[in-house]
Coordinates of C-alpha atoms in Angstrom, one line a residue:
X1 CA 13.8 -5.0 26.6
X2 CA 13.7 -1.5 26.1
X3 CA 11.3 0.9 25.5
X4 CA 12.8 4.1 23.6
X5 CA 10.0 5.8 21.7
X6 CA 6.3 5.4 21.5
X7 CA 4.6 5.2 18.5
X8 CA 1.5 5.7 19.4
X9 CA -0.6 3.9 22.3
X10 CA 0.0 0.3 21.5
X11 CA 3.2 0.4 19.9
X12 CA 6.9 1.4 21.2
X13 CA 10.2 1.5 19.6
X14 CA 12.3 -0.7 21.6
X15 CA 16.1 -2.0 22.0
X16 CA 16.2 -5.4 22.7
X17 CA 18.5 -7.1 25.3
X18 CA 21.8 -7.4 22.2
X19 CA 20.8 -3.5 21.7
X20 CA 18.7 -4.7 18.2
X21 CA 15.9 -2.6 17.0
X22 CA 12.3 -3.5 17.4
X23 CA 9.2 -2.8 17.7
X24 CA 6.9 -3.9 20.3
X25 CA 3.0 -4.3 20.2
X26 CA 0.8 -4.4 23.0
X27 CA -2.4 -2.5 24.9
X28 CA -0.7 0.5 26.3
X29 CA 2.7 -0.2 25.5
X30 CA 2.9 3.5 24.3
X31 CA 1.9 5.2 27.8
X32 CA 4.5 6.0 30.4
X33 CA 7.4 7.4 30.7
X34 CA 10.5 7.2 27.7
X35 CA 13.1 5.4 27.8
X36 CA 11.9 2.8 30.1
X37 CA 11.8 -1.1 30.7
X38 CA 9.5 -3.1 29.0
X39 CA 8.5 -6.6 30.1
X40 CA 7.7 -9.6 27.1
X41 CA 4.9 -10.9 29.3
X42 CA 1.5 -9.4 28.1
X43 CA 2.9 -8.3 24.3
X44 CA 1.0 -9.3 21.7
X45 CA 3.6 -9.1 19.3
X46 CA 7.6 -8.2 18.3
X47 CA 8.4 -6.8 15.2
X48 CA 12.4 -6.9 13.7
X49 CA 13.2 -5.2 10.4
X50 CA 10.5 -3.1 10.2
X51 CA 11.2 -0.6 7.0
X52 CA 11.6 2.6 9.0
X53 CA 9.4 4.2 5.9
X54 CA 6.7 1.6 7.5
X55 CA 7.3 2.9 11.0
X56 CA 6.1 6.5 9.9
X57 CA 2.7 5.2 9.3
X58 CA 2.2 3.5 13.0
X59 CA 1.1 6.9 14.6
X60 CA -2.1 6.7 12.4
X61 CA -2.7 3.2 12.1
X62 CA -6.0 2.1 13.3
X63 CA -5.5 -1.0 16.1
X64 CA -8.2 -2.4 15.0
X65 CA -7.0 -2.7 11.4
X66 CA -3.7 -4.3 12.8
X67 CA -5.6 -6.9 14.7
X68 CA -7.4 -8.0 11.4
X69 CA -4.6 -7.9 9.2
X70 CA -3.2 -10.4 11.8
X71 CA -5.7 -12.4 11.9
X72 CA -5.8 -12.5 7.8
X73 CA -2.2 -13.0 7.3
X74 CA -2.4 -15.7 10.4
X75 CA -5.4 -17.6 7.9
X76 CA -3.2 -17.0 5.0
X77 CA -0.2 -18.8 6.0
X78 CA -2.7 -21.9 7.6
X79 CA -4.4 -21.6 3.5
X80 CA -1.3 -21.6 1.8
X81 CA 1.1 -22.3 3.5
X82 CA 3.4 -20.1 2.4
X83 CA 6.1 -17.4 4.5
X84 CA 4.5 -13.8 4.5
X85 CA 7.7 -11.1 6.2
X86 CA 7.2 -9.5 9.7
X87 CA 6.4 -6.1 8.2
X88 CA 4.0 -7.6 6.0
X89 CA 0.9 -7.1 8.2
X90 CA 1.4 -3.0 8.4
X91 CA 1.7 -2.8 4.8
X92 CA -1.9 -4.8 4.8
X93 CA -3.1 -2.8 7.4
X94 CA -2.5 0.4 5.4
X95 CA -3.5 -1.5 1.9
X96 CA -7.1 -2.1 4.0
X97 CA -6.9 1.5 5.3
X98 CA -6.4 3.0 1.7
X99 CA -9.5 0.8 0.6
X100 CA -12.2 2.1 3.2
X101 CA -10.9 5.8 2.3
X102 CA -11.9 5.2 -1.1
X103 CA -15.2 3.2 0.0
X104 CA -16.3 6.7 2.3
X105 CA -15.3 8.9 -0.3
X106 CA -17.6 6.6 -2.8
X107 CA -14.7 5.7 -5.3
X108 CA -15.3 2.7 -6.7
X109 CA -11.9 1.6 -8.9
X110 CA -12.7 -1.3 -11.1
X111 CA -10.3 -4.3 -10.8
X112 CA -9.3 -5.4 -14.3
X113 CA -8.4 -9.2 -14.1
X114 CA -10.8 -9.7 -11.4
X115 CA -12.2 -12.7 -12.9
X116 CA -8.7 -14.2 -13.8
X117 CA -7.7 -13.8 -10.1
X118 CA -10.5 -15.2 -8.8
X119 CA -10.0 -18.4 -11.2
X120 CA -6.2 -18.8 -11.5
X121 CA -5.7 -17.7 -7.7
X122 CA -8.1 -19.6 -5.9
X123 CA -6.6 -19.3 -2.5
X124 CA -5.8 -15.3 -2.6
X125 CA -9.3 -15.0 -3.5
X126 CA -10.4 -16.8 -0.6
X127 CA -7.6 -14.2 1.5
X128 CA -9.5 -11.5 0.3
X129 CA -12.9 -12.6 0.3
X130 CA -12.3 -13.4 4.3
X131 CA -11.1 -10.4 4.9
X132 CA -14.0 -8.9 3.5
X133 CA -15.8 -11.3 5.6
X134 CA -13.9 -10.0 8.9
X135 CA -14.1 -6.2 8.2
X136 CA -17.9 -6.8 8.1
X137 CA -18.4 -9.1 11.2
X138 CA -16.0 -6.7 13.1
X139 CA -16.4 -3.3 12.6
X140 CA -19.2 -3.3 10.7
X141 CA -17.4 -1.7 6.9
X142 CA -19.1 -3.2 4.1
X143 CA -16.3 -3.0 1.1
X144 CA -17.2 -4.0 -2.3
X145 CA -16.4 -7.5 -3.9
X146 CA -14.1 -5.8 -6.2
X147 CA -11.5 -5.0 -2.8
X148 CA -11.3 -8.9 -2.1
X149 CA -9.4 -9.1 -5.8
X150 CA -7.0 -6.1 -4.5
X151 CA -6.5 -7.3 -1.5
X152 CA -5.4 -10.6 -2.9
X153 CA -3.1 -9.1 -5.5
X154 CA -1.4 -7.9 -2.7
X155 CA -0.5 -11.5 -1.5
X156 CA 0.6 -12.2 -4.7
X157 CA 2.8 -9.5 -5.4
X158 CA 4.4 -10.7 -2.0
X159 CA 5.0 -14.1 -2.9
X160 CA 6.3 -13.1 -5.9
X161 CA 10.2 -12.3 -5.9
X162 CA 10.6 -9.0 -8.1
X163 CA 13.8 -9.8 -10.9
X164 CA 16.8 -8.4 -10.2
X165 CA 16.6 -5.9 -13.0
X166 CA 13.5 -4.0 -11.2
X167 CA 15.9 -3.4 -7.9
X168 CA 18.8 -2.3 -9.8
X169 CA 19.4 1.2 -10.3
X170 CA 17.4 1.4 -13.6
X171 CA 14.5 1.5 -11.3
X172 CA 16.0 3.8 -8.9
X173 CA 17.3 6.3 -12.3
X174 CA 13.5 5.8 -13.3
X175 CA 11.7 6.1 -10.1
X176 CA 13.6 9.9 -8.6
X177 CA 12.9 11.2 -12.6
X178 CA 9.1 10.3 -12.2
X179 CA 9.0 12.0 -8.7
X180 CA 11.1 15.0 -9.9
X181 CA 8.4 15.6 -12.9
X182 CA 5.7 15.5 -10.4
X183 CA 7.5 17.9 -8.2
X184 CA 7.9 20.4 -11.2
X185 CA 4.3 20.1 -12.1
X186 CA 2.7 20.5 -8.9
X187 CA 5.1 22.9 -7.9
X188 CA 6.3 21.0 -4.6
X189 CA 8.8 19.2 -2.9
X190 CA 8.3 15.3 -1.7
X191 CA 9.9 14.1 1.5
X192 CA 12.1 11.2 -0.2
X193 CA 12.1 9.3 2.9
X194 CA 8.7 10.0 3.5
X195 CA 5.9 6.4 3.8
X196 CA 4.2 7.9 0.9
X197 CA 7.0 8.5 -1.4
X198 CA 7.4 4.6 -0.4
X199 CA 4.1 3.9 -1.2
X200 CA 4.3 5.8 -4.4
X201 CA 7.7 4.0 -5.6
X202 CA 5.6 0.2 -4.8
X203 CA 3.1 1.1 -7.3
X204 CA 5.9 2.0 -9.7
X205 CA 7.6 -1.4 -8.9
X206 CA 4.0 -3.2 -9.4
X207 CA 3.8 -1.1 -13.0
X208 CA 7.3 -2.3 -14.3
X209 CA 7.0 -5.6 -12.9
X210 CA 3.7 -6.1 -14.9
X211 CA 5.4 -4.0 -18.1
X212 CA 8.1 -6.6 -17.8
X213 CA 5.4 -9.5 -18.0
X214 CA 3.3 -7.9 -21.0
X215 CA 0.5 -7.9 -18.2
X216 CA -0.2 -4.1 -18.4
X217 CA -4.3 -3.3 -17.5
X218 CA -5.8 -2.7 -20.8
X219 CA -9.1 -1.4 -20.1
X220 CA -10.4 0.9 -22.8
X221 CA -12.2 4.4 -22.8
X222 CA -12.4 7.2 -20.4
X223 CA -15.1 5.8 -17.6
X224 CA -16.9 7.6 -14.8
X225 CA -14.2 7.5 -12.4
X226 CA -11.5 8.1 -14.8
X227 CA -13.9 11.0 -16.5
X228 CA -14.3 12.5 -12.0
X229 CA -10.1 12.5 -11.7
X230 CA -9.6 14.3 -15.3
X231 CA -11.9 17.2 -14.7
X232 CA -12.2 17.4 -11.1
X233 CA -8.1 17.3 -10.8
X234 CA -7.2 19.0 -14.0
X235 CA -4.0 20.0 -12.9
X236 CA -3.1 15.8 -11.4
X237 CA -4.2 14.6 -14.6
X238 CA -2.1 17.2 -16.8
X239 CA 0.8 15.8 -14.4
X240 CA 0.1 12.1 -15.2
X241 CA -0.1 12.5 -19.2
X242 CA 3.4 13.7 -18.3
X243 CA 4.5 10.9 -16.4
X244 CA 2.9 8.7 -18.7
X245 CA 4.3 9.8 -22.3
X246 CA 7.7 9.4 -19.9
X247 CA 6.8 6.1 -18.7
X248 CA 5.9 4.9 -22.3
X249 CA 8.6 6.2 -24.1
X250 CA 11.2 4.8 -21.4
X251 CA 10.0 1.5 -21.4
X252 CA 8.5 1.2 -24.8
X253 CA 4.7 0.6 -23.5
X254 CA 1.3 1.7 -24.2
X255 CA -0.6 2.9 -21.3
X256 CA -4.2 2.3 -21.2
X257 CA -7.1 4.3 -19.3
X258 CA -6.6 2.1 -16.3
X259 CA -2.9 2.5 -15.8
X260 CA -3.6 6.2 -16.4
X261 CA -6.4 6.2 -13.4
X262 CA -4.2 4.3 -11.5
X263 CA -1.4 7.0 -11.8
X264 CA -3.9 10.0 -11.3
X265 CA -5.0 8.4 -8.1
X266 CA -2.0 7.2 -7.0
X267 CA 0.0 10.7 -7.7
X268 CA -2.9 13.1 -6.4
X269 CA -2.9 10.7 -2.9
X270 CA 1.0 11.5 -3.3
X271 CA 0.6 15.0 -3.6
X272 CA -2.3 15.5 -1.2
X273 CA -0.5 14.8 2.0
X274 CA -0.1 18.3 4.0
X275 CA 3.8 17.6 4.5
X276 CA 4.6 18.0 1.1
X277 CA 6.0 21.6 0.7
X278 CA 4.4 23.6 -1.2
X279 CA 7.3 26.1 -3.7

């Protein structure tokens, strides 16, 4: 194997001995000199098809983190027994990340269906709640009861195939109109190859997916959180009534408070990164 790039100090880009992409994860796989060889023995783990929007997010990527998200996903697939992809556990890694931001920055984001998860997907649950379980025996974050329902959703939206008609180019047609109205409103330009755009364009696939289902959140009235975002982030939530009189209209919905916190949260996160460039 082959080391070609280091991603930061426990992870390398690496060629493999058919010249394949990969990465490679190990203590202090990401000190030395580049390019260089790279022994199996002492790895704790090889990654193929890794998203290359994924690998942009490695450099901050707590190791820590990682290590837990392995050991949730390894728990997961003994629970369920069900397949979870390779890249799966840096996508948790960053879902868990995004989570104990909000938890420092004390904002609390109900989860609507909580109780319906918690009944009709036993076994998530139980994903989330040990996680929860794990972050507090480990490193000592204490994250509300309401993250063990998100991070469960997460499983389920894995294990759940989207249709065909959210990965055809309707969505694409959809997805770069919403992104060019944000960059109009904010007055910026997004890095389309960017994680965050990636990110971004997930929760859009989560919001069709559940359009498509009639499962749209339906939480009413403007609450504390959602009262913080609209006057604390006028202009972000002048920008999402945009986005959402679009969204409705295109896809014949009704969005209630929660999609529309969602959006604010998930657009000003978009927006706040300092590579976005500023017109």
């Amino acid at each position: 194997m082959r080391a070609i790039k280091k991603l930061n100090n426990n992870f390398a880009l690496c060629l493999d001995s058919s010249g394949v992409e990969m990465i490679a994860y190990g203590k202090g796989v990401g000190f030395g000199q580049f390019p260089r060889k790279l022994d199996l023995e002492g790895l704790d783990g090889t990654f193929y098809n890794v998203d290359p929007q994924l690998v942009s997010m490695i450099a901050e990527m707590p190791d820590e983190l990682f290590r837990i998200s392995q050991e949730i996903i390894r728990y997961a697939q003994e629970l369920t027994g069900k397949p979870i992809p390779n890249n799966f556990a840096f996508s948790l890694t960053d879902h868990i990340q995004f989570a104990i931001e909000r938890q420092r920055k004390n904002i609390h984001v109900k989860m609507p269906f909580a109780y319906e998860i918690e009944h009709l997907y036993e076994k998530e649950f139980e994903i989330g709640a040990f996680a929860l379980r794990r972050l507090k025996e480990e490193l000592k974050i204490f994250l509300p009861k309401e993250e063990a329902t998100g991070i469960a959703l997460h499983f389920i939206n894995n294990y759940q195939q989207y249709s065909a008609e959210t990965a055809t180019t309707e969505f694409e047609d959809l997805l770069q109109q919403v992104l060019l109205m944000i960059e109009d409103h904010q007055g910026l330009t997004l890095d389309r190859a960017s994680y965050d755009c990636y990110r971004f364009s997930m929760h859009l696939r989560y919001f069709m997916k559940r359009a498509g289902e009639g499962a749209l959140y339906t939480g009413d009235g403007e609450d504390e959180l959602y009262t913080h975002m609209k006057d604390d982030y006028p202009d972000i939530y002048e920008t999402m009534t945009a986005v959402q009189a679009y969204l409705e209209d295109t896809l014949h919905i009704q969005c209630s408070s929660e999609e529309q916190l969602y959006l604010m949260i998930h657009i000003n996160r978009l927006c706040a990164k300092e590579d976005c460039h500023r017109q």
